[in-house]
Short mmCIF file of C-alpha atoms in Angstrom, two decimals:
data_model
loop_
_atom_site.label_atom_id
_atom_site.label_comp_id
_atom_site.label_asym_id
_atom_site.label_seq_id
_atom_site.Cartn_x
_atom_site.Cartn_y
_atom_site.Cartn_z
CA UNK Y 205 -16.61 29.10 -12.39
CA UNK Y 206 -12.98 30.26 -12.09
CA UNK Y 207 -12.78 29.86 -8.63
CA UNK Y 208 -14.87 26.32 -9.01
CA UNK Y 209 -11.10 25.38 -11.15
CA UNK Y 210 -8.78 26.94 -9.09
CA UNK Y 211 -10.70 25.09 -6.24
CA UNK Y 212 -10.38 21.97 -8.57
CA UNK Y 213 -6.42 22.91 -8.96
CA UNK Y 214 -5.63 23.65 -5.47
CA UNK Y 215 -6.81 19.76 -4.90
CA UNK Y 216 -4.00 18.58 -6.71
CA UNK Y 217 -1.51 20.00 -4.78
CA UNK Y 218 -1.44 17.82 -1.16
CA UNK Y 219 -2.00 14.92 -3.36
CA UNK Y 220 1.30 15.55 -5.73
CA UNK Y 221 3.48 15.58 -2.81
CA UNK Y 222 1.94 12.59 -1.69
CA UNK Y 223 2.76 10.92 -5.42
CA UNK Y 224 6.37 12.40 -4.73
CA UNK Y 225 6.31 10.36 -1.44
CA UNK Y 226 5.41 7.30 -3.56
CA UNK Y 227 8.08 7.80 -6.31
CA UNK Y 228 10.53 8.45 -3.28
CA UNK Y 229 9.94 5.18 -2.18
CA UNK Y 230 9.76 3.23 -5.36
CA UNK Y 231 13.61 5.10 -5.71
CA UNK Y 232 14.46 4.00 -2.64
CA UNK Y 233 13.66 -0.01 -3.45
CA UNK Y 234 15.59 0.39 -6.84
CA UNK Y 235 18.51 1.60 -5.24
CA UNK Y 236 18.23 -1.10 -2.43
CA UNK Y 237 18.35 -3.37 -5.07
CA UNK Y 238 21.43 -2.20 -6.74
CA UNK Y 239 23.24 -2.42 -2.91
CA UNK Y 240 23.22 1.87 -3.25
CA UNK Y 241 22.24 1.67 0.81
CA UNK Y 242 23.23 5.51 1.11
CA UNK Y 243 21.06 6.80 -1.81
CA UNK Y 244 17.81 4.44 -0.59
CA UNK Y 245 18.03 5.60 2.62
CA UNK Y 246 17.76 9.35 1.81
CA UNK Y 247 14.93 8.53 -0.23
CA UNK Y 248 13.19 7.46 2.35
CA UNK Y 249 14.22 10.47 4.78
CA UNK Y 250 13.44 12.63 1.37
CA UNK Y 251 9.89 10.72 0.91
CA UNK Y 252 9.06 11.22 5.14
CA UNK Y 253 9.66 15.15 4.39
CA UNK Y 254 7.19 14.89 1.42
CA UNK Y 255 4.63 13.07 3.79
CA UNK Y 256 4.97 15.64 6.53
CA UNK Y 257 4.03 17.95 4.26
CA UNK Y 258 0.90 17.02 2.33
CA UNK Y 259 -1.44 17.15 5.36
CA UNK Y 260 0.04 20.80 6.56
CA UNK Y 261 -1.07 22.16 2.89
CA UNK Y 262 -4.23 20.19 2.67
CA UNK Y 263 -5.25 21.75 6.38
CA UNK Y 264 -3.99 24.98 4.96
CA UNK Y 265 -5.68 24.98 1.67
CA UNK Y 266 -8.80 23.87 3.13
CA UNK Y 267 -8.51 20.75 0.24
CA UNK Y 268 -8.63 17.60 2.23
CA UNK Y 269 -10.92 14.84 1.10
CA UNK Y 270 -11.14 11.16 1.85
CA UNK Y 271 -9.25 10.07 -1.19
CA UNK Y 272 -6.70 12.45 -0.20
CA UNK Y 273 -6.62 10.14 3.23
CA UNK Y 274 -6.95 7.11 1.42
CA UNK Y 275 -3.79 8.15 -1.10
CA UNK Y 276 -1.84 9.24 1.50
CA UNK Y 277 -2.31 5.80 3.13
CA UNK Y 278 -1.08 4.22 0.20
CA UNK Y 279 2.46 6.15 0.11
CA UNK Y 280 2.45 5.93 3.27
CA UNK Y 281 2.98 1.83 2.97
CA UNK Y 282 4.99 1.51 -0.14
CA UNK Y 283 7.93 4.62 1.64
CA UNK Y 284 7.55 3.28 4.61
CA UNK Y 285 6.44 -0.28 4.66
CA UNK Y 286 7.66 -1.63 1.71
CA UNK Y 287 10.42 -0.46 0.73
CA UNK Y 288 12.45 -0.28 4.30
CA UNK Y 289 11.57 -4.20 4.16
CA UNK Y 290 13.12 -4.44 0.91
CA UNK Y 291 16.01 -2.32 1.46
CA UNK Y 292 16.68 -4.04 5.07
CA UNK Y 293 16.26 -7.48 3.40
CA UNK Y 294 18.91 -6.82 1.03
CA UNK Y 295 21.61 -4.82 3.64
CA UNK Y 296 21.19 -7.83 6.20
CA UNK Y 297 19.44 -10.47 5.43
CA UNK Y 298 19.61 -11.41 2.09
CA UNK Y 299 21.98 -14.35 3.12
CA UNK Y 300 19.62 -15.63 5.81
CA UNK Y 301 17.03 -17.73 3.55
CA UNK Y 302 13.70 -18.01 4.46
CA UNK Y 303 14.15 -16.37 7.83
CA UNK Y 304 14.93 -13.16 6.58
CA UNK Y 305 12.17 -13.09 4.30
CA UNK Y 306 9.77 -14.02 6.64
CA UNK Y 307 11.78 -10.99 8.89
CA UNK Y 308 11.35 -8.87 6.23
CA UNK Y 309 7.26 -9.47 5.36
CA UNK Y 310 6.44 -9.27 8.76
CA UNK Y 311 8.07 -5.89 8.83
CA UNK Y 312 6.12 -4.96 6.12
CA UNK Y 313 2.81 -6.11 7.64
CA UNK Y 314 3.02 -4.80 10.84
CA UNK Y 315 3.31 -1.46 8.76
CA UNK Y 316 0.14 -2.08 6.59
CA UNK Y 317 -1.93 -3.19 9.76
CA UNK Y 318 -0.52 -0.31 11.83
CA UNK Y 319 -2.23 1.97 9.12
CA UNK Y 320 -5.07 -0.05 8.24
CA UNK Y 321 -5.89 0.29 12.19
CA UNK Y 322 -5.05 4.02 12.42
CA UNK Y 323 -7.50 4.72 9.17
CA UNK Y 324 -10.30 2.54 10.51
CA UNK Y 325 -10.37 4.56 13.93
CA UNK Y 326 -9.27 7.89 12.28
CA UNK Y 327 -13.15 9.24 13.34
CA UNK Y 328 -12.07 8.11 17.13
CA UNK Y 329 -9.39 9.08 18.32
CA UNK Y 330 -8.70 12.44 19.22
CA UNK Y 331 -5.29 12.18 21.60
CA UNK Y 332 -1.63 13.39 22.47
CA UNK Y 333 -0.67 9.98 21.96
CA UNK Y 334 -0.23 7.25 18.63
CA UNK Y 335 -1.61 4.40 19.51
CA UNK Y 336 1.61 2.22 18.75
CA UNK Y 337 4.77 3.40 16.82
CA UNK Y 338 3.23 5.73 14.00
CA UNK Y 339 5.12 3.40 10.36
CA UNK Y 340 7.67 6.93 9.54
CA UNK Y 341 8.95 6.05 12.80
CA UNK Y 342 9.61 2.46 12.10
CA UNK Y 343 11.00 3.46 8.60
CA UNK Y 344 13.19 5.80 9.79
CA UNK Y 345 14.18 2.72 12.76
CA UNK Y 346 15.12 0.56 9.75
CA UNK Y 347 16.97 3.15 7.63
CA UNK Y 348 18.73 4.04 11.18
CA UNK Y 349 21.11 0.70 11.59
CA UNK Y 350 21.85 0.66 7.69
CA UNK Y 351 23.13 3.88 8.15
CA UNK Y 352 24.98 2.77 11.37
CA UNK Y 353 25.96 -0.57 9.27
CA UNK Y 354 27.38 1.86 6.34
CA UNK Y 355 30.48 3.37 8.77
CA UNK Y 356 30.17 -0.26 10.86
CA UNK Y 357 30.16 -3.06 8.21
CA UNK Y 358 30.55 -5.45 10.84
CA UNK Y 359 26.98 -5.10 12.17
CA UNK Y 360 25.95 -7.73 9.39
CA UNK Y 361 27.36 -10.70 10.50
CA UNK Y 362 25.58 -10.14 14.29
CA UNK Y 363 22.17 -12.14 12.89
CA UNK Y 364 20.81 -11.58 16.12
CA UNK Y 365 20.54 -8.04 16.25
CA UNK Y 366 19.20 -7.37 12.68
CA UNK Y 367 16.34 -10.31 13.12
CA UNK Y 368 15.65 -8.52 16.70
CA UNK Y 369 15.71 -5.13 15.66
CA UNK Y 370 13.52 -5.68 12.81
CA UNK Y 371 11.30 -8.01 14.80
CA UNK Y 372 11.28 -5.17 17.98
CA UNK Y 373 9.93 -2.31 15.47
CA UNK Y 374 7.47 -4.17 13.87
CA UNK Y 375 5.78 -5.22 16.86
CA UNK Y 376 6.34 -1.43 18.62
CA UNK Y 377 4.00 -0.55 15.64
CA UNK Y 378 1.39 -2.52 16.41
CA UNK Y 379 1.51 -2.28 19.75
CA UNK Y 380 -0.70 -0.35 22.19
CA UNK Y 381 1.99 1.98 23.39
CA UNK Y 382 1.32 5.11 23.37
CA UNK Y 383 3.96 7.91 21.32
CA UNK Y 384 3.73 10.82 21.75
CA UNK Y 385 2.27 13.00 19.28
CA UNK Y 386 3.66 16.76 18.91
CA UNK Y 387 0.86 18.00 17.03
CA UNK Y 388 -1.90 18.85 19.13
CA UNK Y 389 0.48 19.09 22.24
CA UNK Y 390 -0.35 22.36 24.39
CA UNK Y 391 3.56 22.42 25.30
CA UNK Y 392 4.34 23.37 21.77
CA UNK Y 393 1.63 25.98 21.61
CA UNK Y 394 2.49 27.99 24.28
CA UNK Y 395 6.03 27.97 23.17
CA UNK Y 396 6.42 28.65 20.07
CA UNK Y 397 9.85 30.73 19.54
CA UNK Y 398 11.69 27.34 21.84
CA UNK Y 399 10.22 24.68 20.02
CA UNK Y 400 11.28 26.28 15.98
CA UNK Y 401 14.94 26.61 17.84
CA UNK Y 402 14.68 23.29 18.47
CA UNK Y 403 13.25 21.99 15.10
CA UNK Y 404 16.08 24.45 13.53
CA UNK Y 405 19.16 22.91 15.69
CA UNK Y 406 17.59 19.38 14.53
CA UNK Y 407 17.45 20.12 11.01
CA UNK Y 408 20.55 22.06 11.06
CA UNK Y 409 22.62 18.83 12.92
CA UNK Y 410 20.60 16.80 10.42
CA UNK Y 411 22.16 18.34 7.63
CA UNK Y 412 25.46 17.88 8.83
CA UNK Y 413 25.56 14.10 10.79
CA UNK Y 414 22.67 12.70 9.47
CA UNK Y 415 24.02 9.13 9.86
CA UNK Y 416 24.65 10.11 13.45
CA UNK Y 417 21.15 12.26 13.97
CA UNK Y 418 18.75 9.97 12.21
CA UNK Y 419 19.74 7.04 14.68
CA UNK Y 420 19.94 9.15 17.49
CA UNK Y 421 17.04 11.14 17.15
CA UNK Y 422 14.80 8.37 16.61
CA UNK Y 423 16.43 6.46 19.01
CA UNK Y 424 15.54 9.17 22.01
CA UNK Y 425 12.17 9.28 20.49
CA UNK Y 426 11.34 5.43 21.47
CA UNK Y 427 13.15 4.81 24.41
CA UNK Y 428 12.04 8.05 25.87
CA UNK Y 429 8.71 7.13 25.17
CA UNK Y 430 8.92 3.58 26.66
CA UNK Y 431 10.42 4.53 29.94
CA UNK Y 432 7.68 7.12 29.99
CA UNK Y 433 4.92 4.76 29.38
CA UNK Y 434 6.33 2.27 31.66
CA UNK Y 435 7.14 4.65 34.23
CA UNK Y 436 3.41 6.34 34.35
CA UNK Y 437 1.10 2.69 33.11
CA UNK Y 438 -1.63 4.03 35.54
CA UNK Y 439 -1.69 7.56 33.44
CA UNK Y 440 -2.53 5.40 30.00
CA UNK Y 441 -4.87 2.86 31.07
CA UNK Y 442 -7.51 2.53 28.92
CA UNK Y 443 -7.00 5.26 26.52
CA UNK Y 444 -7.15 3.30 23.46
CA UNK Y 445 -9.95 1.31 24.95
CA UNK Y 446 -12.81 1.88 22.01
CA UNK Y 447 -14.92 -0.75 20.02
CA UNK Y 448 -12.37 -2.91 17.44
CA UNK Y 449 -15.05 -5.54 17.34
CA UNK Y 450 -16.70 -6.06 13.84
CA UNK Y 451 -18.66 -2.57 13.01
CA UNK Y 452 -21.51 -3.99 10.51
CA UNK Y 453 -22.72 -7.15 11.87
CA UNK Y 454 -26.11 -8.87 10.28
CA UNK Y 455 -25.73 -6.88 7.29
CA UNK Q 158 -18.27 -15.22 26.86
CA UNK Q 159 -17.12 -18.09 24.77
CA UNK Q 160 -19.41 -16.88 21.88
CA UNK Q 161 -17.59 -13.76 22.28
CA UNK Q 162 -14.16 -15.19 21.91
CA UNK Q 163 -15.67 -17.40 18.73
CA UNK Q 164 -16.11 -13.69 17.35
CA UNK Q 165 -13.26 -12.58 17.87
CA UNK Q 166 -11.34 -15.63 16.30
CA UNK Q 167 -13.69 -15.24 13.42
CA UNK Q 168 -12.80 -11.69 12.90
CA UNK Q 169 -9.05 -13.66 12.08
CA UNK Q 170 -10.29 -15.67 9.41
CA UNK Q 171 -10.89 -12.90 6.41
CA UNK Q 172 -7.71 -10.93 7.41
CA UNK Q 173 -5.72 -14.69 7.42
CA UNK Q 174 -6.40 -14.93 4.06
CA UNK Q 175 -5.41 -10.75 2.99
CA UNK Q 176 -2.52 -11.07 5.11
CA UNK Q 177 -1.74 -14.40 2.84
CA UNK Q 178 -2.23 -11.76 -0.79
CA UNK Q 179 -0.06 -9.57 0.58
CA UNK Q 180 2.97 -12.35 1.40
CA UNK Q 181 2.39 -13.69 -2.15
CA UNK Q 182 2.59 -9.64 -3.43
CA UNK Q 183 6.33 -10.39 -1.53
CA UNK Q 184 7.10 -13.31 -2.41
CA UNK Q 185 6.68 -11.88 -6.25
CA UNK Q 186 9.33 -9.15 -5.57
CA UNK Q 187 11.54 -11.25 -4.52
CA UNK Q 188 11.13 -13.75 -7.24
CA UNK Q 189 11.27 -10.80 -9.49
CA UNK Q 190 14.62 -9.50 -8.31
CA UNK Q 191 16.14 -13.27 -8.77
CA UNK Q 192 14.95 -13.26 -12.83
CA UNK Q 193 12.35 -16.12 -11.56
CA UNK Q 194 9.78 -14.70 -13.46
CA UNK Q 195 7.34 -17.57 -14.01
CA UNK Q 196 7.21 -18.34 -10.14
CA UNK Q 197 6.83 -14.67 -10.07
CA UNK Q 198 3.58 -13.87 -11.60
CA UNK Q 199 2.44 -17.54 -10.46
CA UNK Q 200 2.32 -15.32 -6.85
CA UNK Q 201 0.00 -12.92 -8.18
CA UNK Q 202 -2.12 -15.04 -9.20
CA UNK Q 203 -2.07 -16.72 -5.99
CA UNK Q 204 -2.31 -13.76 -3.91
CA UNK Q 205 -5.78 -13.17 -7.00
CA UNK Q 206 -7.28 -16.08 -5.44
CA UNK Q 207 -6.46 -15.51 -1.61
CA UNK Q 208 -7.89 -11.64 -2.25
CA UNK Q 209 -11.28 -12.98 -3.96
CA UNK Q 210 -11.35 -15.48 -0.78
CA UNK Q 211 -11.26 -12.89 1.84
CA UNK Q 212 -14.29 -10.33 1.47
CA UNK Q 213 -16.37 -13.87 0.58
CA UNK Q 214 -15.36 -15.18 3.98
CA UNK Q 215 -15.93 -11.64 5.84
CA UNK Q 216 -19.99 -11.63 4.79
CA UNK Q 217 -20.36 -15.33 5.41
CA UNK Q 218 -18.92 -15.06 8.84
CA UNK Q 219 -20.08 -11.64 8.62
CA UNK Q 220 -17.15 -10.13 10.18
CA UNK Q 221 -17.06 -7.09 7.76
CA UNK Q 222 -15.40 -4.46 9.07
CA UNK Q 223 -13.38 -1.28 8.37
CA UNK Q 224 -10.28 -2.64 9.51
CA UNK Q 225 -10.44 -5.62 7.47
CA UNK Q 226 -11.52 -3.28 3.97
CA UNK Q 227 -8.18 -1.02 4.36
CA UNK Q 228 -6.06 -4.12 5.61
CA UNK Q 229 -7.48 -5.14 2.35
CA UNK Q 230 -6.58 -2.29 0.41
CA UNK Q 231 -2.70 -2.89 1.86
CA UNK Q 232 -2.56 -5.50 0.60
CA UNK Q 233 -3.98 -4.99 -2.81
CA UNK Q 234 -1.36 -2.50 -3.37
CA UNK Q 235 1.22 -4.75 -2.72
CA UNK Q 236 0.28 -7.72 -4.23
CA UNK Q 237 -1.37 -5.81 -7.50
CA UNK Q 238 0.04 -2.81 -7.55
CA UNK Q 239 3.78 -2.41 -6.62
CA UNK Q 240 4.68 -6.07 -7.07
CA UNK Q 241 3.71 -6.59 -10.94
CA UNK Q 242 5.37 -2.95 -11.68
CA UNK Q 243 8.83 -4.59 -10.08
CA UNK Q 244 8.51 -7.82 -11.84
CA UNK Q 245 7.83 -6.05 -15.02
CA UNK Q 246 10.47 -3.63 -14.43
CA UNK Q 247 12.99 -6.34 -13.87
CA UNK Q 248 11.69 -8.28 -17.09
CA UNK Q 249 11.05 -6.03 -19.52
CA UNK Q 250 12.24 -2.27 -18.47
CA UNK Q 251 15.30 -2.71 -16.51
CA UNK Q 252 17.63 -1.37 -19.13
CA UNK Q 253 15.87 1.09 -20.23
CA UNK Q 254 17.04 3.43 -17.52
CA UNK Q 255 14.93 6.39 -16.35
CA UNK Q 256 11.83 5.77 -18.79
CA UNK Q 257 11.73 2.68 -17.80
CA UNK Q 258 11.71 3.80 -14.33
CA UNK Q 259 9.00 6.06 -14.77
CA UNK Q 260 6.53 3.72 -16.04
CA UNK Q 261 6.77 1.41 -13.90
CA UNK Q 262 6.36 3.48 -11.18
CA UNK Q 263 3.32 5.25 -12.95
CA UNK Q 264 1.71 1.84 -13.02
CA UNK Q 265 2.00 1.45 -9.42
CA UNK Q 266 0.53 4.96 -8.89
CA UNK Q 267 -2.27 4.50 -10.94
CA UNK Q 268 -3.29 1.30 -8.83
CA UNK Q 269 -2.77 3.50 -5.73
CA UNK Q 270 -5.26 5.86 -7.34
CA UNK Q 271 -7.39 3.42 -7.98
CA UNK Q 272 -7.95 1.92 -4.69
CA UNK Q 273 -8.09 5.59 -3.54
CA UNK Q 274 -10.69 6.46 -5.18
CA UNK Q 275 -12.54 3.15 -4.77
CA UNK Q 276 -11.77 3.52 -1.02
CA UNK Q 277 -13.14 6.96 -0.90
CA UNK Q 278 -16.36 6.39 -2.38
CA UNK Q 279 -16.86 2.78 -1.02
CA UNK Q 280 -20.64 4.39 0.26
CA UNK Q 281 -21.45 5.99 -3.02
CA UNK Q 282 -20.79 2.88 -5.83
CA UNK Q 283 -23.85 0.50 -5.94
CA UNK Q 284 -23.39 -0.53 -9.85
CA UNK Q 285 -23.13 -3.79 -11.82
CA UNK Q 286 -20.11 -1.69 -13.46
CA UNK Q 287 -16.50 -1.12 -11.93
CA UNK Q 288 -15.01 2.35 -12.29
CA UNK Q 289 -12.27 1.68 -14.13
CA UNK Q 290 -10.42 -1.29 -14.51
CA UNK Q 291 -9.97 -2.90 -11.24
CA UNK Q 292 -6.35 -3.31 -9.99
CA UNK Q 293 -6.49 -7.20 -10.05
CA UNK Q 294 -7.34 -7.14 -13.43
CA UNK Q 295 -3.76 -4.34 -14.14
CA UNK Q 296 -2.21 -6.86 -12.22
CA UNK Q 297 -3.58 -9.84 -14.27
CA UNK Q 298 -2.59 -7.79 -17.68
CA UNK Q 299 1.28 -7.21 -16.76
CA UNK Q 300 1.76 -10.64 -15.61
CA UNK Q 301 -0.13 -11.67 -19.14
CA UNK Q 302 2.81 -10.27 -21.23
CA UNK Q 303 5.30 -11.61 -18.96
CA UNK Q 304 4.15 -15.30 -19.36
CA UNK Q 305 3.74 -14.81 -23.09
CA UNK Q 306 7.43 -13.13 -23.67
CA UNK Q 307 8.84 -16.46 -21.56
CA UNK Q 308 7.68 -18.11 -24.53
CA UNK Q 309 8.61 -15.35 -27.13
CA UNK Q 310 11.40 -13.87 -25.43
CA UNK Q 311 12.03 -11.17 -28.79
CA UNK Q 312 8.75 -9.17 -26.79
CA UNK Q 313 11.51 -7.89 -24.55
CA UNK Q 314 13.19 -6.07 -27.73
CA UNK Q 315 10.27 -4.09 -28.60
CA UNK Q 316 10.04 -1.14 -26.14
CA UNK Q 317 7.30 0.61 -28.15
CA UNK Q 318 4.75 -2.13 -26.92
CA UNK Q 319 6.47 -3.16 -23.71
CA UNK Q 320 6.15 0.81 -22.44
CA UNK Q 321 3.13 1.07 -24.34
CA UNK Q 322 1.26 -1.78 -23.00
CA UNK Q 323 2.24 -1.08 -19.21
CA UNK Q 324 0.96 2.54 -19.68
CA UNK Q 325 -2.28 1.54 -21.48
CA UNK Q 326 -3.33 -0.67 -18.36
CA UNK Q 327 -1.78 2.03 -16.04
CA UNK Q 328 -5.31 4.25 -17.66
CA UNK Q 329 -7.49 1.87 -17.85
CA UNK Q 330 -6.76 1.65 -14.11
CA UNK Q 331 -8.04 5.22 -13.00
CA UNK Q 332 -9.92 5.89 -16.52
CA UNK Q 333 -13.93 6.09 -16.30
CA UNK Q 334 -14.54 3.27 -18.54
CA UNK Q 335 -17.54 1.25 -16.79
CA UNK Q 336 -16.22 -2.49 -16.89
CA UNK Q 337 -18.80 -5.14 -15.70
CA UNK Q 338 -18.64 -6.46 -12.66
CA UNK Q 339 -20.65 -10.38 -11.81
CA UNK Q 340 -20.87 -9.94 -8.46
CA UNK Q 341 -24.50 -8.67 -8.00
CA UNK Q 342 -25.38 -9.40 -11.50
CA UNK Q 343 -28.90 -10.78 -12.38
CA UNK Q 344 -27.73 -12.71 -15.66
CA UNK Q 345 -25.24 -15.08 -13.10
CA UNK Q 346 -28.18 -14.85 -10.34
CA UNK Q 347 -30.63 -16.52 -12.72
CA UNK Q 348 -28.25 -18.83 -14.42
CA UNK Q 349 -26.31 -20.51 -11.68
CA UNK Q 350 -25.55 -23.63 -13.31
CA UNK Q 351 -24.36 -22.24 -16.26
CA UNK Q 352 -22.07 -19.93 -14.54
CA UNK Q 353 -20.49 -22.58 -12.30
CA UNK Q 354 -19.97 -24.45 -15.56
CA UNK Q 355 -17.63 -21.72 -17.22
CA UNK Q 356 -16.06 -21.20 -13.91
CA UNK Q 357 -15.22 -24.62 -14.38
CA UNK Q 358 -14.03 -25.10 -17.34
CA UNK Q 359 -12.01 -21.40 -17.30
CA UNK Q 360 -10.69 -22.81 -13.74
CA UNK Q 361 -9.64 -26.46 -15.78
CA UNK Q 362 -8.03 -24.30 -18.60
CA UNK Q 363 -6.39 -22.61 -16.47
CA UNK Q 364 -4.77 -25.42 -14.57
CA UNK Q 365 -3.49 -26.77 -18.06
CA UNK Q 366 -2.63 -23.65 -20.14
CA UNK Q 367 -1.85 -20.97 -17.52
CA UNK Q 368 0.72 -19.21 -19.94
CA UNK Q 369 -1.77 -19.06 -22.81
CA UNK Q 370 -5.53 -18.77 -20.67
CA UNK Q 371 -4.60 -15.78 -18.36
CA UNK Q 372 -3.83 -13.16 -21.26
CA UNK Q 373 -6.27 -14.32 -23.54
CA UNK Q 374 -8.90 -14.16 -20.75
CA UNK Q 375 -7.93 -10.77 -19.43
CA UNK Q 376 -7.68 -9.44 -23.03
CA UNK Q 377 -11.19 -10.91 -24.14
CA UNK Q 378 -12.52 -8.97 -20.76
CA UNK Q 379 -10.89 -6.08 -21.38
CA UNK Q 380 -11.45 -5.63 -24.97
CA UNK Q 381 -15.09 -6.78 -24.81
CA UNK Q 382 -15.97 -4.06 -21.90
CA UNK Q 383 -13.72 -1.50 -24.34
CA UNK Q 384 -15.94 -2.35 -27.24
CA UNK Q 385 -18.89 -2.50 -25.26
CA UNK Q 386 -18.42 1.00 -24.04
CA UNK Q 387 -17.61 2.34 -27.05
CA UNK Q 388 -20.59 0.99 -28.81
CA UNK Q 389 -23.14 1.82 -25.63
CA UNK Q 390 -21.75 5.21 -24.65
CA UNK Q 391 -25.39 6.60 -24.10
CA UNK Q 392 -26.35 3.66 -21.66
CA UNK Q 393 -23.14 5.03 -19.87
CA UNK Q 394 -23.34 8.62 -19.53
CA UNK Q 395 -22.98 10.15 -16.20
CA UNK Q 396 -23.32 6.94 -13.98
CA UNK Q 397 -20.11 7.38 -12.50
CA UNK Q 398 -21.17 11.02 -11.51
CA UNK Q 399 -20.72 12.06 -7.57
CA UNK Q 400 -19.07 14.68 -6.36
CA UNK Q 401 -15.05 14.22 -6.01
CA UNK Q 402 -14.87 17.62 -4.80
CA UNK Q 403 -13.12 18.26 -1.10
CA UNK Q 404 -15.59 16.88 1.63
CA UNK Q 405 -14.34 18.82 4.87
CA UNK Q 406 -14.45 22.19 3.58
CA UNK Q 407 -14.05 24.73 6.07
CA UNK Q 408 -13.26 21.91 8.73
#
């Protein structure tokens, strides 16, 4: 019976860091609001930390569920769907009418079906590789050029680059390109001691120049990735080739 | 072949229409942050009407399918769950610094719960009763006092029952309460014209009285179900009981 409750506790634990993603994000749309660009930004970096870590300590305490899945899913859009939008409509496009609005939702929808497709084939796929930009990435994409725009006011006035870049991230996550993923990658297994020097000289530099890290890092990340996938198309065809038809028909 | 691509085009049709909630969820923010409060909540109930569209469309075309249920969900939150907490914020909460803060967002985590939870046990719930009040109907409830205090603006002076309120729909949300759902009920099965009658005439009232037919109908559904429970609590016992415990253990 005791062990029944601290079962029953240990369940609450993944899920209040993923309520502490959620709060992270609602933060970060507040302080959008009130044109504190800095301070929403870090909420968001603050709220992708939170989200890295409620899946570690639900593997670790053996307490994952489907609701956890399913909550996670939720934070998941209002950190990194959401509230980027938000914050990116009111940095550079609150003066752009309609346009920027329409920017802005599709930003926001491209996140929600980017996770509504990743939890519908969550029992498929089984790979090195997102299928598409995984949404943190395209948050952090979004938070990158405020930060940029917070040393280089200037950047607001170019329309054309904050409608593009918006438009360019939103459709990299719902593409079919495939990112890869670090988790299950053999590379990182067999070295270990390299790859914590690495995630401790990123954190580290982080720490120090994170308006120059966060845009560079992520950055690397995507163009790295699409000059690989262009440069090997043969290696990846196909390998997100499973059934998206309608699953239940007749009933 | 052609039959093929009708499918596929069909498969658009349901996720048209939750795409369509989830720009009116947007379009409610935004309204919200501009102190437009009636067009505001007139979004919600717009993006009501698109959401109770889009399952009915799915089983008549009977393209169901995973995708389109958490696309769905997305949506849902946005248009039910982290839009009304904004707009309320903005009306009622915005000076009341971090309280205010707090219950707003513990609105919008309550409707994340929700759909959690309804998401997670989507297989188990066959019931004429809702677990919990659904989040179109928290939705429906902070919008209610919003419309009312734009013709009594002194509501906004009395934080007891503006916090008060939000947090009483905010448990209601993930409580156990059974509230009734019509959907597969036998009562509107066997009285069809009688049913399309009051849909009428709540659908006229509506049209004519929106400020003064939305919160008296979601308060005569809510309180009825309330007093209905409270009176039938024997009928009730135990029919929300499944195990919530982790699923994967040992995975």
């Amino acid at each position: 019976m005791l062990f029944e409750n601290n079962r029953r506790w240990a369940f609450f634990i993944p899920n209040t860091f993923t309520a502490l993603n959620m709060a992270c994000g609602f933060a970060a749309i507040l302080h959008g609001f009130n044109n504190e660009f800095y301070k929403a930004c870090m909420f968001i970096v603050l709220g992708a930390i939170f989200d890295s870590v409620d899946g570690r300590i639900a593997r670790l305490t053996k307490t994952q569920s489907s609701f956890g899945e399913q909550f996670d899913s939720m934070s998941d859009l209002v950190s990194f769907g959401v509230s980027p939008a938000i914050v990116y409509y009111f940095r550079f496009l609150s003066d752009t009418g309609r346009l920027g609005m329409v920017a802005a939702f599709f930003f926001m929808l491209c996140g929600a079906l980017r996770l509504a497709r990743f939890n519908a084939n969550i029992d498929k796929v089984k790979s090195d590789y997102f299928q598409g930009l995984p949404i943190p990435g395209g948050a952090t994409a979004t938070i990158s050029l405020i930060l940029v725009s917070l040393n280089f006011p200037e950047i607001q006035h170019y329309r054309f680059l904050t409608l593009g870049y918006l438009f360019f991230y939103a459709v990299l996550m719902i593409s079919n390109i495939p990112f890869p993923s670090f988790k299950n990658s053999e590379w990182v297994r067999n070295h270990r001691k390299q790859v914590l020097m690495i995630i401790f000289i990123i954190l580290a530099s982080l720490f120090i120049y994170e308006e120059i890290m966060i845009p560079s890092i992520i950055s690397f990340y995507v163009l790295a990735s699409l000059i690989y996938f262009l440069t090997h198309r043969k290696k990846f065809a196909g390998i997100f080739q499973w059934k998206e038809e309608p699953e239940q028909e007749g009933t």
